[in-house]
PDB file of C-alpha atoms and ligand atoms in Angstrom:
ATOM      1  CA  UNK A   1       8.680  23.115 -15.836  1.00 37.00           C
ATOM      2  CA  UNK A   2      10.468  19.681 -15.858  1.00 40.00           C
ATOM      3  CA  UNK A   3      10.880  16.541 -14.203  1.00 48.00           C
ATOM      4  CA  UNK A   4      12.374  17.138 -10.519  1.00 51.00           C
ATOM      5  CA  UNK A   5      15.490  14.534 -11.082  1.00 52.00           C
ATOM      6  CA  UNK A   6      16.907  16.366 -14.340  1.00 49.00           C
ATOM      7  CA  UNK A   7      15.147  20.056 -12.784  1.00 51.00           C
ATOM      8  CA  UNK A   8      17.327  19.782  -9.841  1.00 49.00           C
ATOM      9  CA  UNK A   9      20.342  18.249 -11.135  1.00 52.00           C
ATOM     10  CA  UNK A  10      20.406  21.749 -13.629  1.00 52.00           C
ATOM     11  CA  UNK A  11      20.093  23.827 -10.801  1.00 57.00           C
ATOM     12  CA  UNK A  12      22.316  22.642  -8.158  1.00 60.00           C
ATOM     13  CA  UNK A  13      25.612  23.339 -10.968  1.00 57.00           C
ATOM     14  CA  UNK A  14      27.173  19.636  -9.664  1.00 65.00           C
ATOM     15  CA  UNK A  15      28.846  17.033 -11.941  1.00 72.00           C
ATOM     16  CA  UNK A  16      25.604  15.139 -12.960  1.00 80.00           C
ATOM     17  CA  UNK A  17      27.398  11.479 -13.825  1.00 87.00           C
ATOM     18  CA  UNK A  18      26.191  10.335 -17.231  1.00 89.00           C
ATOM     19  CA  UNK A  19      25.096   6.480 -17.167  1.00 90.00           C
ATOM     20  CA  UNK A  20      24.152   4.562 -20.092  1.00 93.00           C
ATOM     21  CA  UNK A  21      21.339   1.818 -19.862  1.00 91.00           C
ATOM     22  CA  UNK A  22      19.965  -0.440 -22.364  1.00 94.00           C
ATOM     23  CA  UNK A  23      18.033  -3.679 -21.622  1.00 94.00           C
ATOM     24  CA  UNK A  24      19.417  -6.791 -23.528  1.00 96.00           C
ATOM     25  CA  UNK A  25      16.949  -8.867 -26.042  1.00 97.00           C
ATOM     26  CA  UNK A  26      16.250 -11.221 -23.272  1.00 97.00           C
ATOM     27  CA  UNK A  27      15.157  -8.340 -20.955  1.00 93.00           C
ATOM     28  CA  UNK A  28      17.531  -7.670 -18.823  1.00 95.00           C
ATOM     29  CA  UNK A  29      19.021  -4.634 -17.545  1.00 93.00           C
ATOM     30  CA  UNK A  30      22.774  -2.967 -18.195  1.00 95.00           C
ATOM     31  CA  UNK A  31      23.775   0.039 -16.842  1.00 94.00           C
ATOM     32  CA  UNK A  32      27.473   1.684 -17.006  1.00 95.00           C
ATOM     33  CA  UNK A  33      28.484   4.511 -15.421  1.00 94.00           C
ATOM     34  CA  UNK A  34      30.362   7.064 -18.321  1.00 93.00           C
ATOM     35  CA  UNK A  35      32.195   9.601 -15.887  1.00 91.00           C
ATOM     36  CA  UNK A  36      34.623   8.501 -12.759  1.00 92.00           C
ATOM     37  CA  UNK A  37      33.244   8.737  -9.644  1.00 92.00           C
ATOM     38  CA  UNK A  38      36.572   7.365  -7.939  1.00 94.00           C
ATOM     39  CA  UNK A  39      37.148   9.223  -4.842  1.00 94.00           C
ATOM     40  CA  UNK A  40      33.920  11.026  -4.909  1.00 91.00           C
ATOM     41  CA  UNK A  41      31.129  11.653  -3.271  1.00 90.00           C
ATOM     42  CA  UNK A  42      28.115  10.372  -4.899  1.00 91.00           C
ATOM     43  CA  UNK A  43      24.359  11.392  -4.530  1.00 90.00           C
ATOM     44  CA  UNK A  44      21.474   9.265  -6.289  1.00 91.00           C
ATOM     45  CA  UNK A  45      18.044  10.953  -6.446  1.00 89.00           C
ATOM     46  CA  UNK A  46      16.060   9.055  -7.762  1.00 90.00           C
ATOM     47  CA  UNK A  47      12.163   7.845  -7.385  1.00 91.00           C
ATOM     48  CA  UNK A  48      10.894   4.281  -7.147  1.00 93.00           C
ATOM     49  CA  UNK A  49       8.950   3.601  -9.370  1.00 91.00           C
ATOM     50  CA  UNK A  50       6.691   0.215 -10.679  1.00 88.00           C
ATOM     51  CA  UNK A  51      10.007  -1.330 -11.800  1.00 84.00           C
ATOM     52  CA  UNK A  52      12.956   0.584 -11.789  1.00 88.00           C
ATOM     53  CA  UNK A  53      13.963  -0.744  -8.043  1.00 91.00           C
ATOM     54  CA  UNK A  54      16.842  -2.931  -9.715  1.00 92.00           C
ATOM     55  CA  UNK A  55      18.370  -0.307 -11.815  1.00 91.00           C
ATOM     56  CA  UNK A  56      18.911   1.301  -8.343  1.00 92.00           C
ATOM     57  CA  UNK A  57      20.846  -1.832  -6.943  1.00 95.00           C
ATOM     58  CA  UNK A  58      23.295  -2.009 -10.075  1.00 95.00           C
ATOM     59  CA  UNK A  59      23.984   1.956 -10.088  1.00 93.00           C
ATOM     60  CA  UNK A  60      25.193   1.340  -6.484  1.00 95.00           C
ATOM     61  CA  UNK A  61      26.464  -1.328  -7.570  1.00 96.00           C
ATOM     62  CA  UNK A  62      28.767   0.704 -10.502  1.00 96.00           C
ATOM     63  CA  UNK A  63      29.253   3.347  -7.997  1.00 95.00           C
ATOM     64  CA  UNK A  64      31.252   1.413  -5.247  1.00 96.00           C
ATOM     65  CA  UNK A  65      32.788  -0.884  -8.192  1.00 98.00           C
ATOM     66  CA  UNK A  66      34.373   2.171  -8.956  1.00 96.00           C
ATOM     67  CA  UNK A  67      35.963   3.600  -5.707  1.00 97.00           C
ATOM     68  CA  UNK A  68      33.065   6.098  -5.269  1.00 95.00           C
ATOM     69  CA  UNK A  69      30.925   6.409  -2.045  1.00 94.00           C
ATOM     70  CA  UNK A  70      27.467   6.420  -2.391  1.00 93.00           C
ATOM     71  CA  UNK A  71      26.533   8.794   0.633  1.00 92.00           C
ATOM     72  CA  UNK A  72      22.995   9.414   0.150  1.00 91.00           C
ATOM     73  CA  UNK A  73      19.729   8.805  -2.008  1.00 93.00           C
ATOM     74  CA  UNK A  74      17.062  10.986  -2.009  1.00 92.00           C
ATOM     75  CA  UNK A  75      13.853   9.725  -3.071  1.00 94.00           C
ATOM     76  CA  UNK A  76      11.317  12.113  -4.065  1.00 92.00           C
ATOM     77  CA  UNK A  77       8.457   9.456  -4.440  1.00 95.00           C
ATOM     78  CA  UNK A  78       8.367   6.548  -2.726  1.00 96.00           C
ATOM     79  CA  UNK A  79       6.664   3.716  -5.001  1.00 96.00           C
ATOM     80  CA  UNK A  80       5.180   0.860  -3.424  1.00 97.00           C
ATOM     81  CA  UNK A  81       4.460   2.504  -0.229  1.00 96.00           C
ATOM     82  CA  UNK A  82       0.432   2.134  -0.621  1.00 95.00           C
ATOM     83  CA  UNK A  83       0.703  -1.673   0.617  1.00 96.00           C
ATOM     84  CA  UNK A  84       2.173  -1.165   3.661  1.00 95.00           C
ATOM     85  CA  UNK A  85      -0.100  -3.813   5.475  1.00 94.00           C
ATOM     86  CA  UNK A  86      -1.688  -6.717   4.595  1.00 96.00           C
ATOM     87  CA  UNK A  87      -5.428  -6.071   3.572  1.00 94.00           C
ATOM     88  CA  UNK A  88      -6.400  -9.143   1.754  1.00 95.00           C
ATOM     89  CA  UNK A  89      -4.864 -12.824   3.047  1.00 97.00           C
ATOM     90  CA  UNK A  90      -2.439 -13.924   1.524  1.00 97.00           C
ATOM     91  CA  UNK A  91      -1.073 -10.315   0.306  1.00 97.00           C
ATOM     92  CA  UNK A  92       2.812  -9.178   0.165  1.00 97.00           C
ATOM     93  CA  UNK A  93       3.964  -6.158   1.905  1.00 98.00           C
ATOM     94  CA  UNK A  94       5.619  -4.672  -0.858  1.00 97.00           C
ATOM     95  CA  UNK A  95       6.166  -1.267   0.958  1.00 97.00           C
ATOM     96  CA  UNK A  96       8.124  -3.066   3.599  1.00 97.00           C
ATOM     97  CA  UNK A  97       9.955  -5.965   0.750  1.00 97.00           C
ATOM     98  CA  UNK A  98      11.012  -2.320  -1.378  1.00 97.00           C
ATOM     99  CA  UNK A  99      11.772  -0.878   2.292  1.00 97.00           C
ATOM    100  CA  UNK A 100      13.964  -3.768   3.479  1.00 97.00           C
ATOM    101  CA  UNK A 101      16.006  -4.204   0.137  1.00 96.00           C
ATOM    102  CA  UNK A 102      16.427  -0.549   0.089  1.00 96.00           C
ATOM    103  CA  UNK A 103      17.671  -1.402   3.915  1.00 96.00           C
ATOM    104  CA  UNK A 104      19.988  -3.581   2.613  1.00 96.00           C
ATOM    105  CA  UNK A 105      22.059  -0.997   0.747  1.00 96.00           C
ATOM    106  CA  UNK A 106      23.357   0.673   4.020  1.00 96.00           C
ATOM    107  CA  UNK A 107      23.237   4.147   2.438  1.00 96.00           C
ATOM    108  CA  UNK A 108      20.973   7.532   4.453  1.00 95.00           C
ATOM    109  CA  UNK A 109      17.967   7.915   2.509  1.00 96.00           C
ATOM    110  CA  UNK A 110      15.842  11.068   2.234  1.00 95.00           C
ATOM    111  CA  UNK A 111      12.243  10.729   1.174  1.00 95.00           C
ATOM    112  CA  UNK A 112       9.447  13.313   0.635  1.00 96.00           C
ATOM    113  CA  UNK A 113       5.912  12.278   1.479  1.00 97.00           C
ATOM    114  CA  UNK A 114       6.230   8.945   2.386  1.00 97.00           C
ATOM    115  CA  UNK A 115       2.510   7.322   2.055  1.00 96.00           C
ATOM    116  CA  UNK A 116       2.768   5.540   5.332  1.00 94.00           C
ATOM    117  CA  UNK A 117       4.732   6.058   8.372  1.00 92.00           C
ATOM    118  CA  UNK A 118       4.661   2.250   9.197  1.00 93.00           C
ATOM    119  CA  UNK A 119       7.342   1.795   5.969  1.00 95.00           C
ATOM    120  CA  UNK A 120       9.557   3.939   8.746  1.00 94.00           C
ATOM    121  CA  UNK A 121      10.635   0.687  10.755  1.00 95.00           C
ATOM    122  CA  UNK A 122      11.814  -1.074   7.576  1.00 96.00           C
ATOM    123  CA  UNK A 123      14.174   2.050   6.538  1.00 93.00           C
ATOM    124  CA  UNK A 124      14.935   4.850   9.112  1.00 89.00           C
ATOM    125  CA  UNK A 125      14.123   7.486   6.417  1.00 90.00           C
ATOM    126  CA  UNK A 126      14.925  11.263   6.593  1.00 93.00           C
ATOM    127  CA  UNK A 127      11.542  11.882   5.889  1.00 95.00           C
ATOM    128  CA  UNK A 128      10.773  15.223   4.710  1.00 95.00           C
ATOM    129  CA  UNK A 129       7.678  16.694   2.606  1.00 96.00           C
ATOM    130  CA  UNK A 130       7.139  18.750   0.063  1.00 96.00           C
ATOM    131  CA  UNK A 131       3.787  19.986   1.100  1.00 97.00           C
ATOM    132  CA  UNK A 132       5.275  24.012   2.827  1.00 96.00           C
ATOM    133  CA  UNK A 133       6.501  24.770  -0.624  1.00 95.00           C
ATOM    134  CA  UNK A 134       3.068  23.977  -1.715  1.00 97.00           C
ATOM    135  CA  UNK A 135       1.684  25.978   1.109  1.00 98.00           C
ATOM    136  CA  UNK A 136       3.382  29.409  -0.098  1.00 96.00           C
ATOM    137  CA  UNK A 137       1.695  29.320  -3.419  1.00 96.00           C
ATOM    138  CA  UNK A 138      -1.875  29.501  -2.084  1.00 98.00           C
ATOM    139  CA  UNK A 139      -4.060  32.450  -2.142  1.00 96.00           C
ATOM    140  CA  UNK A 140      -5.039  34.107   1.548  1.00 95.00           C
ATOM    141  CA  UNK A 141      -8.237  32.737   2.457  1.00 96.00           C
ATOM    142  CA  UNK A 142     -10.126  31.502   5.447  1.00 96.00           C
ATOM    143  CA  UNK A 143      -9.224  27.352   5.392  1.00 97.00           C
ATOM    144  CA  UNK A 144     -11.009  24.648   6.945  1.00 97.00           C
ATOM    145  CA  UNK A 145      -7.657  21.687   6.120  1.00 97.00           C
ATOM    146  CA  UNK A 146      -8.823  18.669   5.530  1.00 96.00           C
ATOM    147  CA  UNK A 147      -7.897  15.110   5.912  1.00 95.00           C
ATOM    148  CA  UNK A 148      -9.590  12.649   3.741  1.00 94.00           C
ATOM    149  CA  UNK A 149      -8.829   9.648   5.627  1.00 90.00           C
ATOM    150  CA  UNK A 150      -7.409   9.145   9.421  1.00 90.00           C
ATOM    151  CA  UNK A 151      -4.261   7.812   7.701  1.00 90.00           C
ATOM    152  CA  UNK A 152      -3.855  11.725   6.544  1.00 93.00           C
ATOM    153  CA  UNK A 153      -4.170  13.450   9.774  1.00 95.00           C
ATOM    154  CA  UNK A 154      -0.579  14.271  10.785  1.00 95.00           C
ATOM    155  CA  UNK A 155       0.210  15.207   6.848  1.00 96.00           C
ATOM    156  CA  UNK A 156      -2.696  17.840   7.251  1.00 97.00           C
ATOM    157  CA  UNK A 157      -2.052  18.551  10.330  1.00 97.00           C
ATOM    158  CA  UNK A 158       1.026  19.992   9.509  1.00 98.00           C
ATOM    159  CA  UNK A 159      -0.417  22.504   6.463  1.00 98.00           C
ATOM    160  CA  UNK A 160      -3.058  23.371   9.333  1.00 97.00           C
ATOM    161  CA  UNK A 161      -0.631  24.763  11.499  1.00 98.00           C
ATOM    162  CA  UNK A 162       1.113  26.712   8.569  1.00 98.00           C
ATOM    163  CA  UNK A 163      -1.855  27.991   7.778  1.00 98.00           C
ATOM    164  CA  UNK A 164      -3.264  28.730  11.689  1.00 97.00           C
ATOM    165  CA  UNK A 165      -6.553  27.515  10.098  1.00 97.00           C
ATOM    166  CA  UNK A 166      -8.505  24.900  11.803  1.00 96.00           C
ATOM    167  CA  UNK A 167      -8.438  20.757  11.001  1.00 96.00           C
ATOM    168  CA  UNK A 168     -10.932  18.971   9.973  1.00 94.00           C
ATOM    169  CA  UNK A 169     -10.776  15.215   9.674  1.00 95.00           C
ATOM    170  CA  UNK A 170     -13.369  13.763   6.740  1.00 92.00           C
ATOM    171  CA  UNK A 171     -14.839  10.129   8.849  1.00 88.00           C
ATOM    172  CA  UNK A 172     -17.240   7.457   6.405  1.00 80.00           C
ATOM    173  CA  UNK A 173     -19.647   5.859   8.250  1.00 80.00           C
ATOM    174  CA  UNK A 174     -21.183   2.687   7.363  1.00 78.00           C
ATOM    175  CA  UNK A 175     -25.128   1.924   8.145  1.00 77.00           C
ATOM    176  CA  UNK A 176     -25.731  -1.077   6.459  1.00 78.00           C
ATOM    177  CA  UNK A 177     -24.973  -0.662   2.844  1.00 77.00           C
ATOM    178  CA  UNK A 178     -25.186   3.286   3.242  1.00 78.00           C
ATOM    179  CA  UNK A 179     -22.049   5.268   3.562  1.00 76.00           C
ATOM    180  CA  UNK A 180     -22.660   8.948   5.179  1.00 82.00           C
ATOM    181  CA  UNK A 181     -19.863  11.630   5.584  1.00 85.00           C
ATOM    182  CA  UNK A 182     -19.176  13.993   8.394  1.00 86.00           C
ATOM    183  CA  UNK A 183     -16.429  15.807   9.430  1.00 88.00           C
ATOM    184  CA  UNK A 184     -14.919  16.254  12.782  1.00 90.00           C
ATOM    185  CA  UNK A 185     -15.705  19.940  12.841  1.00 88.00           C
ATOM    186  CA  UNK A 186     -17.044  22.890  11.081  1.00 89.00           C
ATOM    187  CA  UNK A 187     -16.127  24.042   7.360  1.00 92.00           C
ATOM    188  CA  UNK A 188     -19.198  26.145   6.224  1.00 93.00           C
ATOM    189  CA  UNK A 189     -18.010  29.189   4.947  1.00 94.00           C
ATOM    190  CA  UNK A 190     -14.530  28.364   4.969  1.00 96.00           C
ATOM    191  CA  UNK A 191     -12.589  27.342   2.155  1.00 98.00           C
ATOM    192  CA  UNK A 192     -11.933  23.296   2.530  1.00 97.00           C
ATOM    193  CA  UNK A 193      -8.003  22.858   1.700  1.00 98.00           C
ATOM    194  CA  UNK A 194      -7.634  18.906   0.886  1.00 97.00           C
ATOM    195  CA  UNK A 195      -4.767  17.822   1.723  1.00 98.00           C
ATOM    196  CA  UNK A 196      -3.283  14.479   0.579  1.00 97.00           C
ATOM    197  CA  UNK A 197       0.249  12.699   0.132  1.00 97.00           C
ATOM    198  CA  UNK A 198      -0.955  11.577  -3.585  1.00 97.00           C
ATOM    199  CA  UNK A 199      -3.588  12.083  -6.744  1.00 97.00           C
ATOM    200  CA  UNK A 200      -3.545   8.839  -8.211  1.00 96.00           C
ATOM    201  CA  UNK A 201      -7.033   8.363  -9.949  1.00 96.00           C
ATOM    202  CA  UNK A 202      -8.848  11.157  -8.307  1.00 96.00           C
ATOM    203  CA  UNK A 203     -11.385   9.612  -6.406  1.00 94.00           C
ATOM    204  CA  UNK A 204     -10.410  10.312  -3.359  1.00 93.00           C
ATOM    205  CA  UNK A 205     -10.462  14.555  -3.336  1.00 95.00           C
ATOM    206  CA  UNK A 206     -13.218  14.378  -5.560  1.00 96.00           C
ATOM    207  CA  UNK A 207     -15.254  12.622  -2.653  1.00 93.00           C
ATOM    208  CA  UNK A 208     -13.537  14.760  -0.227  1.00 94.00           C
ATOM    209  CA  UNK A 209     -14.569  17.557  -2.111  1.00 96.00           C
ATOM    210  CA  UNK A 210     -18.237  16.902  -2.476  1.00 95.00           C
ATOM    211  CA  UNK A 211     -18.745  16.111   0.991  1.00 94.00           C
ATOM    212  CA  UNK A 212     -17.507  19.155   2.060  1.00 95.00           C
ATOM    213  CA  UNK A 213     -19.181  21.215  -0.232  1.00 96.00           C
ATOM    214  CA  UNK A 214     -22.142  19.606   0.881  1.00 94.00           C
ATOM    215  CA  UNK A 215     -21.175  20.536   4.060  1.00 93.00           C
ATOM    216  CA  UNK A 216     -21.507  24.008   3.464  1.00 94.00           C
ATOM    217  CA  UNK A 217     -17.556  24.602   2.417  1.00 96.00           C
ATOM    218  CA  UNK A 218     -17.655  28.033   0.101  1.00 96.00           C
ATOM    219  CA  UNK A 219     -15.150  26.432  -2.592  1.00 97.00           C
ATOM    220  CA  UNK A 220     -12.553  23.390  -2.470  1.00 98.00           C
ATOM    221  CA  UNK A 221      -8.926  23.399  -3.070  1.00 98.00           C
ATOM    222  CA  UNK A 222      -6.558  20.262  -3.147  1.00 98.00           C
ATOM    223  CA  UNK A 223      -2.874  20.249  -2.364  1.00 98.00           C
ATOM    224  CA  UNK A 224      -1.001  16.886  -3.022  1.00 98.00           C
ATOM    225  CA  UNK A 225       2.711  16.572  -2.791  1.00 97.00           C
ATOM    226  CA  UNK A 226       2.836  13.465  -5.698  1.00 97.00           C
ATOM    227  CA  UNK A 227       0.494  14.046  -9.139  1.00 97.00           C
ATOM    228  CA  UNK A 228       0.541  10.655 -10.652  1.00 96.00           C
ATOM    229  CA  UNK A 229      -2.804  11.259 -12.263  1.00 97.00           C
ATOM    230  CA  UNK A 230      -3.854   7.983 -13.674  1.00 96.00           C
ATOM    231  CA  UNK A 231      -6.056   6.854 -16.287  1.00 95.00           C
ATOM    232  CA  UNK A 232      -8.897   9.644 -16.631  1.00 97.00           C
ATOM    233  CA  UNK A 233      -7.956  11.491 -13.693  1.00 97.00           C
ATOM    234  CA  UNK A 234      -7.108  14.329 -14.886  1.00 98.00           C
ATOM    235  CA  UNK A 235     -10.809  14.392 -17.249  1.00 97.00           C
ATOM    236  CA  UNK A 236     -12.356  13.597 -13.508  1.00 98.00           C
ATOM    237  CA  UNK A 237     -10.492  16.005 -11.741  1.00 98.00           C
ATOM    238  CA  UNK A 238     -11.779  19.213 -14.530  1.00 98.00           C
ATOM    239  CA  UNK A 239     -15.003  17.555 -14.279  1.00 98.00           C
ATOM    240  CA  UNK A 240     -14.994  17.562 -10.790  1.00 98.00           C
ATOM    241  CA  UNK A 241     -16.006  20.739  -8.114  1.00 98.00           C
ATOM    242  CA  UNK A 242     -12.546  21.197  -7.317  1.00 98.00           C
ATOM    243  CA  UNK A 243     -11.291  24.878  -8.104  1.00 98.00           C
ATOM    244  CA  UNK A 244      -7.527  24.644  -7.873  1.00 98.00           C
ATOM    245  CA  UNK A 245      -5.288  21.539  -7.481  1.00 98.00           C
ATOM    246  CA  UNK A 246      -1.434  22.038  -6.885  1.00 98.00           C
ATOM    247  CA  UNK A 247       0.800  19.210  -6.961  1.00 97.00           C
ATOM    248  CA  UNK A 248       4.876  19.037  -6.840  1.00 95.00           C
ATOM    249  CA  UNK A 249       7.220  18.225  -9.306  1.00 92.00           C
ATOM    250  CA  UNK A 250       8.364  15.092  -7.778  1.00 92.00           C
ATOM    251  CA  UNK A 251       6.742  12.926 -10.953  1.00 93.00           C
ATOM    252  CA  UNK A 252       6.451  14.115 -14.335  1.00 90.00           C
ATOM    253  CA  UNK A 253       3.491  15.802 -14.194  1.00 92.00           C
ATOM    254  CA  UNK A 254       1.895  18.505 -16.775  1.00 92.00           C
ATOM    255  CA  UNK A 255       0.413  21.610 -15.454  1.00 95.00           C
ATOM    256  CA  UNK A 256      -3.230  22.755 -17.124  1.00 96.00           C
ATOM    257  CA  UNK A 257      -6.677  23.250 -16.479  1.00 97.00           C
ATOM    258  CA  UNK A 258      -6.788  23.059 -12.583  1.00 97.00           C
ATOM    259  CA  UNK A 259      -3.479  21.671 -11.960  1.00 98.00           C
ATOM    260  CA  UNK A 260      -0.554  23.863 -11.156  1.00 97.00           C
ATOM    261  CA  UNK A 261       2.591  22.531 -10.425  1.00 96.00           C
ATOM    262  CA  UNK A 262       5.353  23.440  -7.994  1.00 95.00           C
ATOM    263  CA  UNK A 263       8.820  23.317  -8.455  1.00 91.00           C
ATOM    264  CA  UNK A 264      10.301  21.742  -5.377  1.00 91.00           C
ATOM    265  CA  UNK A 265      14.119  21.428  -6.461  1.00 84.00           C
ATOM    266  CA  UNK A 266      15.106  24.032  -3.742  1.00 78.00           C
ATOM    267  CA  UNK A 267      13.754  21.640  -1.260  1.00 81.00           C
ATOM    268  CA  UNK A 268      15.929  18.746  -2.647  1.00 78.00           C
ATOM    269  CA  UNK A 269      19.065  20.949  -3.261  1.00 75.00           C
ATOM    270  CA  UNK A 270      18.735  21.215   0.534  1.00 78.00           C
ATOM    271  CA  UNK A 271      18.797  17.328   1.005  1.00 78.00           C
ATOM    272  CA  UNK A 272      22.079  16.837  -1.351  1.00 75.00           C
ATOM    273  CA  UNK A 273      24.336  19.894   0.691  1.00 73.00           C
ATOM    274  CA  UNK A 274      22.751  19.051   4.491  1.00 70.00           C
ATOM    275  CA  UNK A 275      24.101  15.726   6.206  1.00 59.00           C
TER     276      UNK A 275
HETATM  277  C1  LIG B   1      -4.667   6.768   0.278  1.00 61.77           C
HETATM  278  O1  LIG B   1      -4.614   6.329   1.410  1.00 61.77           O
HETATM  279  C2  LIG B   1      -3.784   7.858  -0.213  1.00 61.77           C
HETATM  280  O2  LIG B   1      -3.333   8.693   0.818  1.00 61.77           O
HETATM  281  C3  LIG B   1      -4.473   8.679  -1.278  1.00 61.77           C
HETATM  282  O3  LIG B   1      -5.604   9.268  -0.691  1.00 61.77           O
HETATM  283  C4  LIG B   1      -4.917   7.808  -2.420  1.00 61.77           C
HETATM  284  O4  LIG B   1      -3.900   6.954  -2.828  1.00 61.77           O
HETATM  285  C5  LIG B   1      -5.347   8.663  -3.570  1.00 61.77           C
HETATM  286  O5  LIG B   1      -5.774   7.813  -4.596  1.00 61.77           O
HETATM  287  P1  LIG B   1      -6.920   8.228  -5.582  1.00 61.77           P
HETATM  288  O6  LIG B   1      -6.535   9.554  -6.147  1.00 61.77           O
HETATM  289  O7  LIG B   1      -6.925   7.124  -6.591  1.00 61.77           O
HETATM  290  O8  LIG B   1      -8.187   8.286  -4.808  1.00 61.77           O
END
C-alpha cells in the first residue's frame, strides 16, 4: 500500500509532471517544474499539510508561468481545518486564513473529509468523503454508528444510512467537575461503529469506545477517513478496547495490529476525470 498522491498518480496512467524542490541555505523554498505543461491541462492533488501551503502557491505559480491551466486541486486532507473558530481570545482562524489564501488561487477544489463545514464559506469546496469506500470493507454485523461529538453527526449520519443501522450520538455531561456519558439511544448488543473524520492521538475513539462498551455495546469498531496517528497513538490505540480500526490512504499511514488501511485512489481518479 502507498501514499494516496504517488498511489493514484500510478494508477490513473496520466503524465505525472516531475518538479524538483530544494530549499536554499537560508530556508527558503525553490521549486521548478521539469516537464511542459504548455497548453495542458493540469491537476494538483495534493494535501495541506503543517507547512507545505507555500509550495502549493509557487507550483501554481510554475504552472501558469508556463502556459498551463491549473483546472483543479484535489485535496485529500485538509490541514488546518481543526481551528475553524476561535476558542481561546486572541486565537487565529487558521482553517479560514489556509481557506481564504487557497480562495485566492481561483482554481475548483475537491476535498475529502473536510473537519468542519464552517471552512465551506471561505472556499466553496467539492467536498466529498472517503468514508463509503471504508464502508464496503466492513464485516456484516448489527451497528449501533456512532458520533463522538455533535460536530460528527452528519459525517455518521451518512455511514448510518449505508449501513440502515441506527445513530447514536455520544453527549458529555458536566456535573460539577464530573463528566458522565450517554448516548442518544440504544447500543447494547449492537456493535458500536465510531465514526470520525480523523485519528490524531487517539483519545477521542478510545473514550468513545469505552463509553459504549460500558453501555452495553458487544464490541467496538472505528472508521476514520484521515490516520495521522500521532505520538503514541498507535501504542494507545492496540492498548485500547477497540477491535478493528480502518483508516484511508489519504496520509501516509502503515497498516498493522488493528489498523487496516483502504486504498481510496478510485475515489480520487473520479475527482481528476469528472468536472
Ligand atoms: C475533533 O473534533 C475531530 O473530529 C476528531 O475527533 C479529533 O481531532 C480526533 O483527535 P484525537 O484522535 O486526538 O482524539
Amino acid at each position: 500500500m502507498k501514499y494516496l498522491l504517488s498511489e493514484s498518480v500510478r494508477h490513473f496512467s496520466l503524465p505525472n509532471i516531475r518538479v524538483e524542490r530544494k530549499i536554499f541555505a537560508d530556508g527558503e523554498f525553490y521549486l521548478r517544474l521539469l516537464d511542459d505543461v504548455k497548453n495542458k491541462d493540469v491537476t494538483i492533488i495534493s494535501n495541506i499539510l503543517a507547512s507545505n501551503i507555500l509550495e502549493l502557491f509557487l507550483l501554481v505559480d510554475a504552472v501558469r508561468r508556463a502556459e498551463g491551466t491549473v483546472v483543479r486541486m484535489i485535496i485529500p486532507y485538509l490541514g488546518y481545518a481543526r481551528q475553524d473558530k476561535i476558542f481561546l481570545p486572541g486565537e487565529a482562524v487558521s482553517g479560514a486564513v489556509v481557506c481564504s489564501l487557497l480562495r485566492q488561487l481561483n482554481i475548483p477544489v475537491v476535498a475529502y473529509d473536510v473537519h468542519s463545514s464552517e471552512l465551506f464559506q471561505y472556499l466553496p469546496f467539492d467536498h466529498k468523503s472517503v468514508l463509503p469506500c471504508l464502508v464496503k470493507r466492513l464485516p456484516k454485523k448489527k451497528y449501533a454508528v456512532i458520533a463522538p461529538d455533535h460536530g460528527g453527526v452528519e459525517r455518521a449520519r451518512m455511514v448510518a444510512a449505508l449501513l440502515k443501522a441506527p445513530l447514536q450520538v455520544m453527549e458529555k455531561k458536566r456535573e460539577g467537575y464530573s463528566v458522565s456519558i450517554t448516548f442518544t439511544g440504544k447500543i447494547s448488543g449492537k456493535t458500536a461503529l465510531i465514526v470520525d473524520d480523523m485519528i490524531s492521538g487517539g483519545a477521542t475513539v478510545i473514550k468513545a469506545a469505552k463509553a459504549a462498551l460500558s453501555h452495553g455495546a458487544k464490541e467496538v469498531i472505528a472508521i476514520a477517513a484521515h490516520g495521522l496517528f500521532l505520538s503514541d497513538a498507535r501504542k494507545k490505540l492496540e492498548k485500547s478496547p477497540i477491535s478493528r480500526i480502518l483508516v484511508s490512504n489519504t496520509l501516509p499511514v502503515k497498516a498493522g495490529g488493528k489498523i487496516e488501511v483502504v486504498d481510496v485512489s478510485e475515489l480520487v481518479e473520479k475527482s481528476v476525470f469528472t468536472r
